[in-house]
Coordinates of C-alpha atoms in Angstrom, one line a residue:
X109 CA 132.0 156.7 130.2
X110 CA 129.3 154.9 128.2
X111 CA 125.6 155.8 128.4
X112 CA 124.6 152.5 129.9
X113 CA 127.0 152.6 132.9
X114 CA 124.2 153.6 135.2
X115 CA 122.3 150.4 134.3
X116 CA 125.0 148.0 135.5
X117 CA 123.7 145.5 138.0
X118 CA 125.1 145.6 141.5
X119 CA 127.6 142.8 140.9
X120 CA 129.5 143.6 144.1
X121 CA 126.4 142.5 146.0
X122 CA 126.4 139.0 144.3
X123 CA 128.3 136.6 146.5
X124 CA 130.2 133.7 144.9
X125 CA 128.4 130.4 145.1
X126 CA 129.9 128.0 147.6
X127 CA 129.3 124.4 146.4
X128 CA 126.9 123.3 143.7
X129 CA 124.1 125.5 142.4
X130 CA 121.6 122.8 143.3
X131 CA 122.2 123.4 147.0
X132 CA 120.9 127.0 146.7
X133 CA 117.4 127.9 147.6
X134 CA 114.9 128.6 144.8
X135 CA 115.0 132.3 145.7
X136 CA 118.8 132.5 145.5
X137 CA 118.8 130.7 142.1
X138 CA 116.1 133.1 140.7
X139 CA 118.2 136.1 142.0
X140 CA 121.4 134.8 140.3
X141 CA 119.6 134.0 137.1
X142 CA 118.1 137.5 136.9
X143 CA 121.5 139.0 137.6
X144 CA 123.1 136.8 134.9
X145 CA 120.4 138.0 132.4
X146 CA 121.1 141.6 133.2
X147 CA 124.8 141.0 132.8
X148 CA 124.3 139.4 129.4
X149 CA 122.0 142.2 128.3
X150 CA 124.8 144.7 129.3
X151 CA 127.4 142.8 127.3
X152 CA 125.1 142.7 124.3
X153 CA 124.5 146.4 124.6
X154 CA 128.3 147.0 124.4
X155 CA 128.9 144.5 121.6
X156 CA 125.8 145.2 119.4
X157 CA 124.0 148.3 120.6
X158 CA 121.2 148.1 118.0
X159 CA 120.8 144.3 117.8
X160 CA 121.3 143.1 121.3
X161 CA 118.7 140.3 121.3
X162 CA 119.8 138.9 118.0
X163 CA 123.4 138.9 119.2
X164 CA 122.4 137.0 122.4
X165 CA 120.4 134.5 120.3
X166 CA 123.3 133.8 118.0
X167 CA 125.7 133.5 120.9
X168 CA 123.5 131.0 122.8
X169 CA 122.9 129.1 119.6
X170 CA 126.6 128.7 119.0
X171 CA 127.2 127.7 122.6
X172 CA 124.2 125.3 122.8
X173 CA 123.4 124.2 119.2
X174 CA 121.2 121.3 120.4
X175 CA 118.8 123.6 122.2
X176 CA 117.9 125.5 119.0
X177 CA 115.9 123.7 116.2
X178 CA 117.3 124.1 112.8
X179 CA 115.1 126.4 110.5
X180 CA 113.2 124.6 107.8
X181 CA 113.4 125.7 104.2
X182 CA 110.6 126.8 102.0
X183 CA 111.0 123.6 100.0
X184 CA 110.2 121.7 103.2
X185 CA 107.0 123.6 103.7
X186 CA 106.0 122.9 100.1
X187 CA 106.6 119.2 100.6
X188 CA 104.7 119.1 103.9
X189 CA 101.7 120.9 102.3
X190 CA 101.7 118.3 99.4
X191 CA 101.9 115.5 102.0
X192 CA 99.0 116.9 103.9
X193 CA 96.9 117.0 100.7
X194 CA 97.8 113.4 99.9
X195 CA 97.0 112.4 103.5
X196 CA 93.5 113.9 103.2
X197 CA 92.9 112.0 100.0
X198 CA 93.8 108.6 101.6
X199 CA 91.0 106.1 101.3
X200 CA 91.9 104.1 104.5
X201 CA 94.1 104.2 107.6
X202 CA 96.7 102.0 106.2
X203 CA 97.3 104.2 103.2
X204 CA 97.4 107.3 105.5
X205 CA 100.0 105.7 107.6
X206 CA 102.1 104.8 104.6
X207 CA 101.9 108.4 103.3
X208 CA 103.0 109.8 106.7
X209 CA 105.8 107.3 107.1
X210 CA 107.8 109.2 104.5
X211 CA 108.5 112.2 106.8
X212 CA 107.5 111.2 110.4
X213 CA 111.0 109.7 111.2
X214 CA 112.5 113.2 110.5
X215 CA 110.0 115.6 112.1
X216 CA 108.3 116.0 115.4
X217 CA 104.7 115.7 116.3
X218 CA 104.4 119.4 116.9
X219 CA 105.7 120.2 113.4
X220 CA 103.2 117.7 111.9
X221 CA 100.3 119.5 113.6
X222 CA 101.2 122.7 111.9
X223 CA 100.3 121.1 108.5
X224 CA 97.8 118.4 109.7
X225 CA 95.9 119.8 112.7
X226 CA 93.6 116.7 112.9
X227 CA 96.5 114.3 113.2
X228 CA 96.4 112.2 116.4
X229 CA 99.4 111.1 118.5
X230 CA 98.4 107.5 117.8
X231 CA 98.4 107.9 114.0
X232 CA 101.8 109.7 114.3
X233 CA 103.4 106.8 116.3
X234 CA 101.9 104.2 114.0
X235 CA 103.3 105.9 110.9
X236 CA 106.7 105.8 112.5
X237 CA 106.3 102.1 113.2
X238 CA 105.5 101.6 109.5
X239 CA 108.6 103.6 108.5
X240 CA 110.8 101.4 110.7
X241 CA 109.3 98.3 109.1
X242 CA 109.9 99.6 105.6
X243 CA 113.4 100.8 106.1
X244 CA 114.4 97.6 108.0
X245 CA 117.3 95.9 106.3
X246 CA 118.0 92.2 106.1
X247 CA 120.8 92.5 108.5
X248 CA 118.4 93.9 111.2
X249 CA 116.1 90.9 110.8
X250 CA 116.6 88.0 113.1
X251 CA 117.6 84.7 111.4
X252 CA 116.7 81.5 113.1
X253 CA 118.7 78.6 111.8
X254 CA 118.3 75.0 113.0
X255 CA 121.0 72.5 112.3
X256 CA 119.7 69.3 110.6
X257 CA 119.3 66.1 112.6
X258 CA 121.4 63.3 111.2
X259 CA 119.0 60.6 112.5
X260 CA 116.0 62.2 110.7
X261 CA 117.9 62.5 107.4
X262 CA 119.1 58.9 107.6
X263 CA 115.6 57.7 108.2
X264 CA 114.4 59.6 105.1
X265 CA 117.3 58.3 103.0
X266 CA 116.4 54.7 104.0
X267 CA 112.8 55.3 103.1
X268 CA 113.5 56.6 99.6
X269 CA 116.0 53.8 98.8
X270 CA 113.4 51.2 99.7
X271 CA 112.4 49.1 96.6
X272 CA 108.8 50.4 97.1
X273 CA 110.0 53.9 96.2
X274 CA 113.2 53.3 94.1
X275 CA 114.5 50.4 92.1
X276 CA 117.9 49.9 90.4
X277 CA 118.4 49.7 86.7
X278 CA 120.9 46.9 85.7
X279 CA 121.4 48.3 82.2
X280 CA 122.7 51.7 83.3
X281 CA 125.4 52.8 85.7
X282 CA 126.6 56.2 86.9
X283 CA 129.9 57.3 88.5
X284 CA 130.0 59.3 91.7
X285 CA 132.8 60.7 93.9
X286 CA 132.9 60.2 97.6
X287 CA 134.2 62.7 100.1
X288 CA 137.5 60.9 100.1
X289 CA 137.8 61.7 96.4
X290 CA 137.3 58.1 95.5
X291 CA 135.3 57.4 92.4
X292 CA 132.8 54.5 92.4
X293 CA 130.2 53.1 90.0
X294 CA 126.7 52.5 91.1
X295 CA 123.5 51.3 89.4
X296 CA 121.3 54.0 88.0
X297 CA 118.0 54.1 89.9
X298 CA 114.4 54.7 88.9
X299 CA 112.1 56.6 91.2
X300 CA 108.6 55.2 91.0
X301 CA 106.8 58.2 92.3
X302 CA 106.9 62.0 92.0
X303 CA 108.7 64.0 94.6
X304 CA 105.4 65.3 96.2
X305 CA 104.0 61.8 96.2
X306 CA 107.2 60.5 97.9
X307 CA 106.9 63.2 100.6
X308 CA 103.2 62.4 101.2
X309 CA 104.0 58.7 101.6
X310 CA 106.8 59.5 104.0
X311 CA 104.6 61.6 106.2
X312 CA 102.0 58.8 106.2
X313 CA 104.8 56.3 107.1
X314 CA 105.8 58.4 110.1
X315 CA 102.3 58.8 111.3
X316 CA 101.6 55.0 111.1
X317 CA 105.0 54.2 112.8
X318 CA 104.5 56.8 115.6
X319 CA 107.6 58.6 114.5
X320 CA 106.2 62.1 113.9
X321 CA 109.0 63.5 116.1
X322 CA 111.4 62.6 113.2
X323 CA 109.5 64.7 110.8
X324 CA 111.3 67.2 108.5
X325 CA 109.9 70.2 106.6
X326 CA 108.7 69.8 103.1
X327 CA 111.3 72.2 101.7
X328 CA 114.1 70.1 103.3
X329 CA 112.7 66.9 101.9
X330 CA 112.5 68.5 98.4
X331 CA 116.2 69.6 98.6
X332 CA 117.2 66.1 99.6
X333 CA 115.3 64.6 96.7
X334 CA 117.0 67.1 94.4
X335 CA 120.4 66.1 95.7
X336 CA 119.6 62.4 95.4
X337 CA 119.4 62.3 91.6
X338 CA 117.2 59.6 90.1
X339 CA 115.2 58.9 87.0
X340 CA 111.4 59.2 87.2
X341 CA 108.8 56.9 85.7
X342 CA 106.5 59.0 83.5
X343 CA 103.2 58.1 81.9
X344 CA 102.9 58.3 78.2
X345 CA 99.1 58.2 78.2
X346 CA 96.7 61.0 77.2
X347 CA 99.3 62.7 74.9
X348 CA 96.6 63.7 72.6
X349 CA 95.0 65.7 75.4
X350 CA 98.2 67.5 76.1
X351 CA 98.6 68.4 72.4
X352 CA 95.1 69.7 72.2
X353 CA 95.7 71.9 75.3
X354 CA 98.9 73.1 73.8
X355 CA 97.1 74.2 70.6
X356 CA 94.6 76.2 72.7
X357 CA 97.3 78.2 74.5
X358 CA 97.3 81.0 71.9
X359 CA 93.6 81.4 72.2
X360 CA 93.9 81.5 76.0
X361 CA 96.6 84.2 75.7
X362 CA 94.4 86.3 73.4
X363 CA 91.4 86.0 75.8
X364 CA 93.7 87.0 78.7
X365 CA 94.9 90.0 76.9
X366 CA 91.4 91.1 76.0
X367 CA 90.3 90.7 79.6
X368 CA 93.3 92.6 80.8
X369 CA 92.4 95.5 78.4
X370 CA 88.8 95.4 79.7
X371 CA 90.0 95.6 83.3
X372 CA 92.3 98.5 82.5
X373 CA 89.5 100.3 80.7
X374 CA 87.1 99.6 83.6
X375 CA 89.6 101.0 86.1
X376 CA 90.0 104.1 84.0
X377 CA 86.2 104.6 83.8
X378 CA 85.9 104.2 87.5
X379 CA 88.6 106.8 88.1
X380 CA 86.9 109.2 85.6
X381 CA 83.6 108.7 87.4
X382 CA 85.2 109.4 90.7
X383 CA 86.6 112.7 89.3
X384 CA 83.2 113.6 87.9
X385 CA 81.5 113.0 91.2
X386 CA 84.1 115.1 93.0
X387 CA 83.9 117.9 90.3
X388 CA 80.1 117.9 90.5
X389 CA 80.0 118.0 94.3
X390 CA 82.5 120.9 94.4
X391 CA 80.7 122.8 91.6
X392 CA 77.3 122.4 93.2
X393 CA 78.6 123.6 96.6
X394 CA 80.3 126.6 94.9
X395 CA 77.1 127.4 93.0
X396 CA 75.0 127.3 96.2
X397 CA 77.5 129.6 98.0
X398 CA 77.3 132.1 95.1
X399 CA 73.5 132.1 95.1
X400 CA 73.3 132.5 98.9
X401 CA 75.7 135.4 98.9
X402 CA 74.0 137.4 96.1
X403 CA 73.2 141.0 96.8
X404 CA 71.2 143.7 95.0
X405 CA 72.3 144.4 91.4
X406 CA 74.0 141.0 91.2
X407 CA 72.8 137.9 89.2
X408 CA 74.0 134.4 88.8
X409 CA 73.4 133.2 85.2
X410 CA 73.6 129.5 84.2
X411 CA 73.4 128.5 80.5
X412 CA 73.3 125.0 79.1
X413 CA 71.7 122.7 76.5
X414 CA 68.7 120.7 77.7
X415 CA 67.3 117.4 76.5
X416 CA 63.9 117.1 74.9
X417 CA 61.0 116.4 77.1
X418 CA 59.9 112.9 75.8
X419 CA 61.8 110.3 73.8
X420 CA 60.4 109.5 70.4
X421 CA 60.9 105.8 70.8
X422 CA 61.2 103.4 73.8
X423 CA 64.7 102.6 72.8
X424 CA 66.8 104.9 70.6
X425 CA 70.4 105.9 70.0
X426 CA 71.9 109.0 71.5
X427 CA 71.8 110.8 68.2
X428 CA 68.1 110.2 68.0
X429 CA 67.6 111.2 71.6
X430 CA 69.4 114.4 71.6
X431 CA 68.5 116.0 68.2
X432 CA 67.3 113.8 65.4
X433 CA 63.6 113.7 66.2
X434 CA 63.1 117.1 67.9
X435 CA 64.4 120.6 68.0
X436 CA 67.4 121.3 70.4
X437 CA 66.6 123.6 73.3
X438 CA 69.0 126.0 75.1
X439 CA 68.1 127.1 78.6
X440 CA 69.3 130.2 80.5
X441 CA 68.5 130.3 84.2
X442 CA 69.0 133.7 86.1
X443 CA 69.1 133.9 89.9
X444 CA 69.1 137.4 91.5
X445 CA 67.8 139.3 94.5
X446 CA 65.0 141.8 94.2
X447 CA 63.7 143.8 97.2
X448 CA 65.5 141.3 99.6
X449 CA 63.9 138.2 98.0
X450 CA 65.6 135.6 95.8
X451 CA 64.1 135.4 92.3
X452 CA 64.7 132.9 89.5
X453 CA 63.9 133.4 85.8
X454 CA 64.3 130.8 83.1
X455 CA 64.6 131.5 79.4
X456 CA 64.2 128.8 76.8
X457 CA 65.7 129.3 73.3
X458 CA 64.6 127.0 70.5
X459 CA 67.6 126.4 68.2
X460 CA 66.3 125.5 64.7
X461 CA 69.6 124.2 63.3
X462 CA 70.9 121.2 61.5
X463 CA 70.4 118.1 63.7
X464 CA 73.7 116.6 62.6
X465 CA 75.6 119.8 63.6
X466 CA 73.7 119.9 67.0
X467 CA 74.4 116.2 67.9
X468 CA 78.1 116.4 67.1

């Protein structure tokens, strides 16, 4: 007989359920659940005497895998911490949503709160919306196609074949093939206006004729003009101006490259200044914390070069300002606590050295 026989639940007192469990009262359901829990504990005690709870957890996880979340790896935690830092550095809400959209489709809101406690439910849902928009394929997008209207196309063809827009050239002929595979010769034509001008005149014609319901889109009209090949009349005036502009192109390219270099340098300087501000703010905050937390027999020492008091000239170079006209000074500032009071001492050291060495 095993040691745990005296702990067996009174299974003989549990009556079999007649019908569905839903029809039972709340008290009966609670009693049966408690008996089932004791019965499972008894089985776990026989199967794994020293690890009964772990045995039950693995058994339930195998029977109901969807009810147990999958454990995250250490790499996932590292990625989430990096993502949280990037989220804090975001300059606006749009950038923050884009940063979160990388992982929000694959994690829950509760998991995100473990790494970003200040994250709101609205921000989480908006980042998922951004993720759906980014990962949306062309097949998911709706395509609206409208079949062309033959009457509208015929009206535009009649307009562009009018002698006001197009004239035939009697000295030139072209061959074309019909849909019946019959080849015919027609006169070559000359289009008197550019394509954009033809479309503008056509829209004006529709407005004056009260036929705006026959209007086609500009892209459709351009495609029709491309299909209806024709020669275009081109002006030969002002060729000298075109030549002069063509000769200036290399200079324009050089100027554009210089401006591009200046813009890149300006962006780099702005980023460096931002890093300097961040570094200065953090250093100042850390220095204040160290000074405020000083105790007896501790001191905070700050050493640095200082500038001269007055400039020698109203305008001078950095070399003149920092060392050419005066002696370089070195300052040591000591902060400590004496008898419960904060005390500051400053020591100035005059460095009589070569000015060229000092300014380098």
